[in-house]
XYZ file of C-alpha atoms in Angstrom:
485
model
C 87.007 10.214 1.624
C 84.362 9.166 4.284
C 84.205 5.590 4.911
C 80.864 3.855 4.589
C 79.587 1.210 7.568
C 79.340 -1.972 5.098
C 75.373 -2.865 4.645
C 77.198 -6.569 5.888
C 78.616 -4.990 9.735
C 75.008 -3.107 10.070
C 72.843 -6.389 9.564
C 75.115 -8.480 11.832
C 74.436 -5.209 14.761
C 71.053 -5.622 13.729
C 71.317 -10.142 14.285
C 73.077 -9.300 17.789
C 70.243 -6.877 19.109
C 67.794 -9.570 18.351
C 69.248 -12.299 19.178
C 70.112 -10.212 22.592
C 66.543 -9.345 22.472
C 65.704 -12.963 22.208
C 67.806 -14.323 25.084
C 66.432 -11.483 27.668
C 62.804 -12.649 26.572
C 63.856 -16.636 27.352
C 65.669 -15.343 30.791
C 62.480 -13.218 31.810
C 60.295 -16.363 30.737
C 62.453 -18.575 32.981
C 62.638 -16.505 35.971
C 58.436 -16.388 34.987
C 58.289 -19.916 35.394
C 60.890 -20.042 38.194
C 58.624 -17.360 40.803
C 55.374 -19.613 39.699
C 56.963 -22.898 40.496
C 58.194 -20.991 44.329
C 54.869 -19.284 44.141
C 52.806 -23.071 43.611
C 55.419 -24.391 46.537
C 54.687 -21.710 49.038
C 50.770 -22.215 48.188
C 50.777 -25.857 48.186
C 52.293 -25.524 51.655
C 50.509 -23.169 53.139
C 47.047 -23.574 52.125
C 47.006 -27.346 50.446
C 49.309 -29.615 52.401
C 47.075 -30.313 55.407
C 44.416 -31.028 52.889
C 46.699 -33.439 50.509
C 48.038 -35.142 53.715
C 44.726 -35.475 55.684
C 43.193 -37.371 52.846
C 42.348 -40.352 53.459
C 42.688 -41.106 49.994
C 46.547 -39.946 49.763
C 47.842 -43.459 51.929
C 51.281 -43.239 50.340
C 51.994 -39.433 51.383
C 50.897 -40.325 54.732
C 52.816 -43.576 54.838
C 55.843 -41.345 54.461
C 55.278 -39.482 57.204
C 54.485 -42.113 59.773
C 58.143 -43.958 58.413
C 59.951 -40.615 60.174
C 57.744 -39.197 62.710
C 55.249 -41.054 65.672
C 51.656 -40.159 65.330
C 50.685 -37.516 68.229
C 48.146 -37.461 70.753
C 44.778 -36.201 70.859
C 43.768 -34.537 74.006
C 40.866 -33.604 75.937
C 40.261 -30.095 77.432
C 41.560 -31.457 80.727
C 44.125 -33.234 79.355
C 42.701 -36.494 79.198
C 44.591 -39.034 76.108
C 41.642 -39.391 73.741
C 44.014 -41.025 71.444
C 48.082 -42.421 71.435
C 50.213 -44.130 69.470
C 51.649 -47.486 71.924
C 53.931 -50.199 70.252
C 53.214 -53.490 71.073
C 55.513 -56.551 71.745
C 57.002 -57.059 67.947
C 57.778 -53.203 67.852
C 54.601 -52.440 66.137
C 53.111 -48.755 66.036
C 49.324 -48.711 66.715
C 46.423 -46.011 67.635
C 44.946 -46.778 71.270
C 42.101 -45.196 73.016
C 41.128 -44.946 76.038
C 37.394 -44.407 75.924
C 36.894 -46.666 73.164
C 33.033 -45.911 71.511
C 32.287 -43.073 73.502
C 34.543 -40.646 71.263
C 34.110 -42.677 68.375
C 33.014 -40.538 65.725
C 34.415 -37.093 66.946
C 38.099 -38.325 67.330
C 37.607 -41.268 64.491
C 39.832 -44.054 63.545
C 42.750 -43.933 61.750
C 43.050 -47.653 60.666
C 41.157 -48.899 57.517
C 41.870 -45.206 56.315
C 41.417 -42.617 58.764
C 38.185 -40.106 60.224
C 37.173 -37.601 62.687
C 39.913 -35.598 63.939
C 42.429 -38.567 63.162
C 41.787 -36.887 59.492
C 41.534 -33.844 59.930
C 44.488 -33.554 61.585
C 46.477 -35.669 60.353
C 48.825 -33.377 58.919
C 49.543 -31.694 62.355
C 49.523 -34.902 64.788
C 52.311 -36.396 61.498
C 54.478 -32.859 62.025
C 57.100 -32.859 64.723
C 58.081 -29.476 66.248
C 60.991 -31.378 68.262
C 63.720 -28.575 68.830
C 65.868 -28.722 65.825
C 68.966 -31.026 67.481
C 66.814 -33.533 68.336
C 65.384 -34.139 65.617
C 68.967 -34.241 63.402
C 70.424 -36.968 66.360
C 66.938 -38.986 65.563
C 67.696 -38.489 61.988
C 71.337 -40.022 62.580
C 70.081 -42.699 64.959
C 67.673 -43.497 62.504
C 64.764 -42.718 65.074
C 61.539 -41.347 64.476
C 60.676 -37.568 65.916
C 57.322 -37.446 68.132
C 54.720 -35.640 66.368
C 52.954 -32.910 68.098
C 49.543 -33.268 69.821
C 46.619 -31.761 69.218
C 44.650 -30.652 72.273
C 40.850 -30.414 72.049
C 37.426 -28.576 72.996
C 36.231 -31.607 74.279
C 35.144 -31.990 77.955
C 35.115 -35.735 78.371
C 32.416 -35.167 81.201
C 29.731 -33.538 79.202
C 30.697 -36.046 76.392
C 30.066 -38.947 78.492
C 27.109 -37.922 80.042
C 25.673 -37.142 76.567
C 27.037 -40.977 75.700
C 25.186 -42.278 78.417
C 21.993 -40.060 78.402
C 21.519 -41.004 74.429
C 21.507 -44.915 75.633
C 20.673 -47.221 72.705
C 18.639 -45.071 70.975
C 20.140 -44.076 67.556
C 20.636 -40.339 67.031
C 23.526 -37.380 68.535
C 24.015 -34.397 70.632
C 26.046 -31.570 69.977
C 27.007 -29.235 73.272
C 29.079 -25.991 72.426
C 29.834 -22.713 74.026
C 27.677 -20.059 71.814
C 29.840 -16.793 72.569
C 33.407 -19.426 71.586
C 32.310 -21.312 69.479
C 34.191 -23.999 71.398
C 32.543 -27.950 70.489
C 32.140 -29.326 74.170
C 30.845 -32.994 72.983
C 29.708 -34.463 69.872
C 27.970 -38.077 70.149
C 26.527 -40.292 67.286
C 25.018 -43.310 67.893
C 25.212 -46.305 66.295
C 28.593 -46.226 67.426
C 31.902 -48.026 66.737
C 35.444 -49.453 68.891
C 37.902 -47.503 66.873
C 40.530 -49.999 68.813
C 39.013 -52.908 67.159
C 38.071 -51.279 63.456
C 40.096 -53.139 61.966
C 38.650 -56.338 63.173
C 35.514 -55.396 62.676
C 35.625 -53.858 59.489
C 34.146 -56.524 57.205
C 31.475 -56.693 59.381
C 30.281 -53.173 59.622
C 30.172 -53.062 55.807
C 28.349 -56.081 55.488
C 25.110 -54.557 55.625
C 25.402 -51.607 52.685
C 22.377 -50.113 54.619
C 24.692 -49.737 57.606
C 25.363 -46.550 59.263
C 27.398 -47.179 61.697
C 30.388 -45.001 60.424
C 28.144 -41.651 59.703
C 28.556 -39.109 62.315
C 25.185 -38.478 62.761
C 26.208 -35.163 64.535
C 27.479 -33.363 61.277
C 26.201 -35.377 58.603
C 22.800 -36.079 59.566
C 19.674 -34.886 58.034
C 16.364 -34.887 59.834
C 13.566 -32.873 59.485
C 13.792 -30.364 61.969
C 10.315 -30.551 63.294
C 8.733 -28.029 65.673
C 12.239 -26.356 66.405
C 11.999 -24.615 63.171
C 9.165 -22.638 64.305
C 12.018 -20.839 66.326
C 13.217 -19.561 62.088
C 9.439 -19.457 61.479
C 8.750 -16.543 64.035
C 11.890 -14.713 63.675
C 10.138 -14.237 60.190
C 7.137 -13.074 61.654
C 9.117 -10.829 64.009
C 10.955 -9.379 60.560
C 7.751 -8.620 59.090
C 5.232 -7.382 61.674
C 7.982 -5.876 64.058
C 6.415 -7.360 66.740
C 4.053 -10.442 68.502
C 1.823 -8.090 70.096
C -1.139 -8.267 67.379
C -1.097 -11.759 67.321
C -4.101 -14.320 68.345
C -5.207 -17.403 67.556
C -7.971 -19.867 68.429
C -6.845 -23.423 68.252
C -9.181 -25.984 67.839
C -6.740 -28.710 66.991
C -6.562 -28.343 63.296
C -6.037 -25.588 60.171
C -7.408 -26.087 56.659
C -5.811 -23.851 54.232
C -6.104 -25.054 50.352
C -8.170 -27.920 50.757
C -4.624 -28.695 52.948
C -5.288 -29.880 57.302
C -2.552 -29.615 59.305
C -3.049 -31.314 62.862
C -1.876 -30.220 66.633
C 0.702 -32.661 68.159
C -2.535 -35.934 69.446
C -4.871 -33.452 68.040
C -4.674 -30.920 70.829
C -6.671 -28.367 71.544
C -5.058 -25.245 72.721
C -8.098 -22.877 72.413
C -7.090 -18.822 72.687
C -3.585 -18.301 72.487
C -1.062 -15.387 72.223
C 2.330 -15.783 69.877
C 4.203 -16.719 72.904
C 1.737 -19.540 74.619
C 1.568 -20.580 70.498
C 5.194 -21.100 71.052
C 5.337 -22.316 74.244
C 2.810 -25.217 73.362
C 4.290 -25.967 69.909
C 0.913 -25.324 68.412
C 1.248 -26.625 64.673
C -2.057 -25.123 63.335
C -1.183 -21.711 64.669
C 2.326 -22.139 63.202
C 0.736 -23.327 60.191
C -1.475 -20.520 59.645
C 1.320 -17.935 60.390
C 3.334 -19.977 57.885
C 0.237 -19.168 55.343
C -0.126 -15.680 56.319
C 3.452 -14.454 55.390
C 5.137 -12.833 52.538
C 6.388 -15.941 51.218
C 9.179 -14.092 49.272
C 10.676 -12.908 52.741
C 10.180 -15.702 54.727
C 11.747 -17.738 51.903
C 14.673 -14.909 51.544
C 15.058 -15.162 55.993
C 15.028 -19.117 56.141
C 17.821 -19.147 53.667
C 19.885 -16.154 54.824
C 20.276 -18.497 58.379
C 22.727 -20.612 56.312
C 20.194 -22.934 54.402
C 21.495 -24.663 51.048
C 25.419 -23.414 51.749
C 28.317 -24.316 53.099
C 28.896 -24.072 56.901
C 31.494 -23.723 58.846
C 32.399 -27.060 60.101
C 36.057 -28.834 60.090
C 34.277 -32.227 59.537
C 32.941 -33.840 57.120
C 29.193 -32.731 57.008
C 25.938 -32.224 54.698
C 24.280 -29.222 53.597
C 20.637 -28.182 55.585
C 18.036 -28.488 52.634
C 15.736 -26.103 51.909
C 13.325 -26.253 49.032
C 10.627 -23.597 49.495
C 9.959 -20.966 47.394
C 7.875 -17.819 46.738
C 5.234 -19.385 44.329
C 4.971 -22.759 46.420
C 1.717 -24.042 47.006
C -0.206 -23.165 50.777
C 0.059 -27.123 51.091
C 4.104 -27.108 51.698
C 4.285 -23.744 53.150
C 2.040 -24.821 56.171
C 4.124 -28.018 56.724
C 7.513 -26.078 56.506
C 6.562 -23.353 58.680
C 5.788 -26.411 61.390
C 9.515 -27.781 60.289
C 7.906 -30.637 58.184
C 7.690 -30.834 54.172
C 11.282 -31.182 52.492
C 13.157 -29.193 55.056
C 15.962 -31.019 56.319
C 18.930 -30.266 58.868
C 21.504 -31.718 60.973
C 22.037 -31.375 64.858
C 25.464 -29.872 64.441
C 23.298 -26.968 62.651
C 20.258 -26.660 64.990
C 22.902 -26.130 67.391
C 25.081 -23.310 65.630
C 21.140 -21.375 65.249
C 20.496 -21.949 68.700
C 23.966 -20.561 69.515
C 23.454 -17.924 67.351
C 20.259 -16.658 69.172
C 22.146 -17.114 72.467
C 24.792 -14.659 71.671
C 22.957 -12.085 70.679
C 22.591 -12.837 66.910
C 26.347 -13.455 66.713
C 27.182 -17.161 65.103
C 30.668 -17.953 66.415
C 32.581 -20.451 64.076
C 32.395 -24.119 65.458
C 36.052 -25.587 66.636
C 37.373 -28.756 68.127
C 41.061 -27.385 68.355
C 42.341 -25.463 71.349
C 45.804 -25.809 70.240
C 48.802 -27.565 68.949
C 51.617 -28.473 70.769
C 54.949 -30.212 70.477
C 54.875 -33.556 72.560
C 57.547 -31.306 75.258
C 53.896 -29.513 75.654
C 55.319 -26.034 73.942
C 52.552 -24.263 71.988
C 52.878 -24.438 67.937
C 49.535 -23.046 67.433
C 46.380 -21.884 68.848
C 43.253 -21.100 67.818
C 40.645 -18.234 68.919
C 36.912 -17.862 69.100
C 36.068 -16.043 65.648
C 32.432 -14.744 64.660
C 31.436 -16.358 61.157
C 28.132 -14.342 60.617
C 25.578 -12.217 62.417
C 22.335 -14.185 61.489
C 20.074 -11.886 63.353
C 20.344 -8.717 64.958
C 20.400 -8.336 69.329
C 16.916 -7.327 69.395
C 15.706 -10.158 67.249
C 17.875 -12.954 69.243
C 16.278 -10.981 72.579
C 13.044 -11.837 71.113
C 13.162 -15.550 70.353
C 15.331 -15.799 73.927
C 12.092 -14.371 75.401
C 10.171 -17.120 73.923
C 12.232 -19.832 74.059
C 12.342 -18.887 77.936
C 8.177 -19.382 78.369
C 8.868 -23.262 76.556
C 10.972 -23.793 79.456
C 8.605 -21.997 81.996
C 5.439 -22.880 81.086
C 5.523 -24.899 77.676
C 7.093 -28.277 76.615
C 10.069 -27.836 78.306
C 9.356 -27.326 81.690
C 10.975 -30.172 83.000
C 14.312 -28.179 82.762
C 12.826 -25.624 85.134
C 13.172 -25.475 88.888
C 16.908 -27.284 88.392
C 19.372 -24.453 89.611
C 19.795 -22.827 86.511
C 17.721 -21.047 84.143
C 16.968 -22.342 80.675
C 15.645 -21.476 76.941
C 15.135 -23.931 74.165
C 12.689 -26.055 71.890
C 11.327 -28.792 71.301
C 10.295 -31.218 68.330
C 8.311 -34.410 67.218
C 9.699 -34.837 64.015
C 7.329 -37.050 61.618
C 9.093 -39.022 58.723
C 8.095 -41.401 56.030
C 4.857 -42.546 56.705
C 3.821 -41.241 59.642
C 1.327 -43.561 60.117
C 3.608 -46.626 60.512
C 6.881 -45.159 61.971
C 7.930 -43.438 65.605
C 9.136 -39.815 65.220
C 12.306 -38.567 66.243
C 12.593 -36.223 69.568
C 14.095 -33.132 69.559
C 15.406 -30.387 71.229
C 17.889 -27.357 71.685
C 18.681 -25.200 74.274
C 20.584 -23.086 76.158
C 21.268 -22.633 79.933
C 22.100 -19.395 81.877
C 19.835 -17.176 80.174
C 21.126 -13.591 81.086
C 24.392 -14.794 79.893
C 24.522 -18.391 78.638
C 26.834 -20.607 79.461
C 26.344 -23.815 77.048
C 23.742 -24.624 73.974
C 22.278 -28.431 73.613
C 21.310 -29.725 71.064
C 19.794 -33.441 71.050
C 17.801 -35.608 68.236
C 16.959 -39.712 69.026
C 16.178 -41.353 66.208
C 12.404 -42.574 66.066
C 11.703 -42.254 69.784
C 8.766 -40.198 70.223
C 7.776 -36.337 71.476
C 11.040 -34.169 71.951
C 9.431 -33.595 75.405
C 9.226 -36.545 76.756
C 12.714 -37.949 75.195
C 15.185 -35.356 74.439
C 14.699 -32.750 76.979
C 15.274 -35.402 79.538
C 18.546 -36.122 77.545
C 18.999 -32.220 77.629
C 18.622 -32.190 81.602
C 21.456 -34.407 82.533
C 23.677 -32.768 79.939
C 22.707 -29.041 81.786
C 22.961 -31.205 84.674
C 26.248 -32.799 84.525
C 27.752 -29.021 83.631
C 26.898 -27.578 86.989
C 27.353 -30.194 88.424
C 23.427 -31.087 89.763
């Protein structure tokens, strides 16, 4: 007679297939777990640990690092030590440099927390790429490894001529390469002695109006002034397709809305073309042009040119404001178009839109960093000229070349012409506050070599007056200095 499987044997088969079932869902769960921690590790290393150990805010992490490895150097393009680490007589480690205030905001401190480049790179200057035995006989000598160096853009020429040219007045320049990208200088003033920070730390913060410490380069905000009238008739260009039709009589004022806007001393520039309206920085032409656009499209071109976003800058820097829109009143539209109102940008940015119309629409991203290398001078990384954006097309960057050209020639910029070189650029009187009772500031930005440009300049001092009688001077022994005039 045919045996019978017991009811008992089939439920125990049953409590082994789920309990079998049970254990391969806790080992898949694990091994789950197990590829997201390895997954979170590679992550965190690749894309988050420069940022955790560059924060100035993560002092234990970076503590670590300086207890095995000797901070690196920071290098000019030609070499040059911008900044060390030197020991002094009781074996103490501690950050020198050389040119004391004139790099002072660019390369940054790195005592009472860190800035500049001493930040940003922290992580890389605290990495030693020592070849592997050296660093395991430093390891059993107890030694610290020599962190690698980090070798700049910067051309210590250009950025002490820009140090110099500024003089006392309060404000920055910004000098780049527009088809690299490459930053050349970058000088804010008020200024600091990173070598004595630390001394003079209670002091700087003393005043809590003090701003000292801002690098007025990438985290300034000004009004722009008359060199947004270079955004103002690209959107004219976009919507007429050309400045042929264009003409205007000044006679030193436009009333729109019950709303005046006044020429620069009330000039008068009687009949003018777009280009001689350009060339003379005429605010009630600009105005009216301002008045006479589709307000929907000049709103949608101002803020396609990187307006209200994030740019593409390694330091620390503020947003360009822009607050017009398509229903605003004929009042603010006619001040923006003239680069007044609530418009506000910084010179790092004036100088990435002047670059951009130098290099044929093209915006190259902005970089400080040539390269890494280990302190033997062996490569780690480098880094290449990348485009971030085309902001205009060739034709349209021709255009506003051609006009920034007759500023230069035959507008409020000539004295850059008849110096060896040929130039393109703007200029701006920038009102703020009450402009009854305060100075504006000067502006202006530029570019030199025309038919293929060689650097862009961009300069704003603080409260100083008409950009053409104070920062295209400043301009002129930058352009200068470069070929060497």
């Amino acid at each position: 007679m045919e045996r019978k499987p017991s009811k008992k044997k089939s439920r125990n088969k049953q409590k082994k297939a789920s309990t079998g079932k049970e254990y391969t869902i806790i080992a898949y769960c694990f091994v789950g777990i197990f590829l997201a921690l390895i997954g979170y590790l590679v992550y965190f290393n690749v894309e988050l640990r420069d940022e955790y150990a560059n924060s100035p805010y993560n002092s234990k992490r970076q503590g670590t690092y300086q207890e095995r490895v000797t901070k690196g150097k920071i290098l000019a393009s030609d070499g040059d030590i911008l900044a060390s680490t030197e020991t002094d007589a009781n074996g103490n480690e501690f950050r020198m440099y050389p040119y004391e205030n004139v790099f002072a905001h660019v390369v940054g401190y790195s005592d009472k927390g860190t800035s500049g480049l001493e930040q940003v790179m922290n992580s890389q200057l605290l990495t030693s790429h020592a070849n592997v035995a050296e660093q395991v006989q430093k390891e059993f000598q107890n030694q610290k490894n020599v962190g690698d160096n980090v070798c700049t853009t910067l051309n210590t020429k250009l950025q002490q001529t820009a140090y110099d040219a500024l003089g006392d007045r309060k404000g920055a320049v910004v000098v780049m390469e527009p088809d690299t990208g490459k930053i050349l200088a970058m000088v804010s003033k008020p200024d600091f002695n990173p070598n004595t920070i630390s001394d003079d730390w209670d002091q700087i913060n003393a005043d809590a109006n003090s701003s000292i410490l801002v690098n007025r380069a990438t985290q300034g905000q000004y009004p722009p002034g008359s060199t947004f009238k270079i955004i103002t008739a690209l959107a004219y260009w976009r919507q007429n397709n050309t400045f042929d039709n264009f003409s205007f009589d000044c006679v030193g004022e436009v009333e729109n809305g019950g709303y005046t806007i006044h020429c620069y001393h009330n000039s008068v520039h009687g009949h003018e073309d777009f280009a001689s309206a350009f060339a003379h920085s005429c605010n009630s032409a600009f105005a009216q042009i301002g008045v006479d656009l589709n307000r929907s499209e000049y709103v949608e071109t101002v803020k396609g040119l990187l307006f209200n976003t994030q740019l593409p800058i390694d330091l620390p820097y503020r947003k360009c404001n822009f607050d017009l829109e398509a229903n605003s009143a004929d009042a603010l539209t006619m001040q923006t178009a003239i680069g007044q109102g609530d418009t506000l940008v910084s010179p790092m940015y004036m100088a990435m839109l002047t670059s951009a119309v130098a290099n044929g629409g093209n915006l190259m991203t902005p970089y400080l960093v040539e390269k890494i290398e280990s302190y033997t001078g062996t490569t780690v990384k480098s880094y290449t000229p990348k485009i971030y954006k085309k902001l205009m097309t060739t034709q349209e960057a021709s255009k506003l070349t051609e006009l920034m050209t007759g500023v230069v020639e035959s507008g409020t910029g000539s004295a850059l012409s008849g110096r060896g070189y040929t130039a393109a650029g703007k200029t701006g009187t920038a009102e703020h506050g009450d402009a009854s009772s305060t100075t504006p500031h000067a502006w202006f930005v530029g570019f030199s070599n025309v038919e293929d440009p060689d650097i862009v300049v961009s300069v704003i001092a603080e409260e100083s007056g008409s950009g053409s009688e104070v920062a295209v001077p400043i301009a002129q022994k930058i352009f200068d200095a470069y070929y060497n005039n």
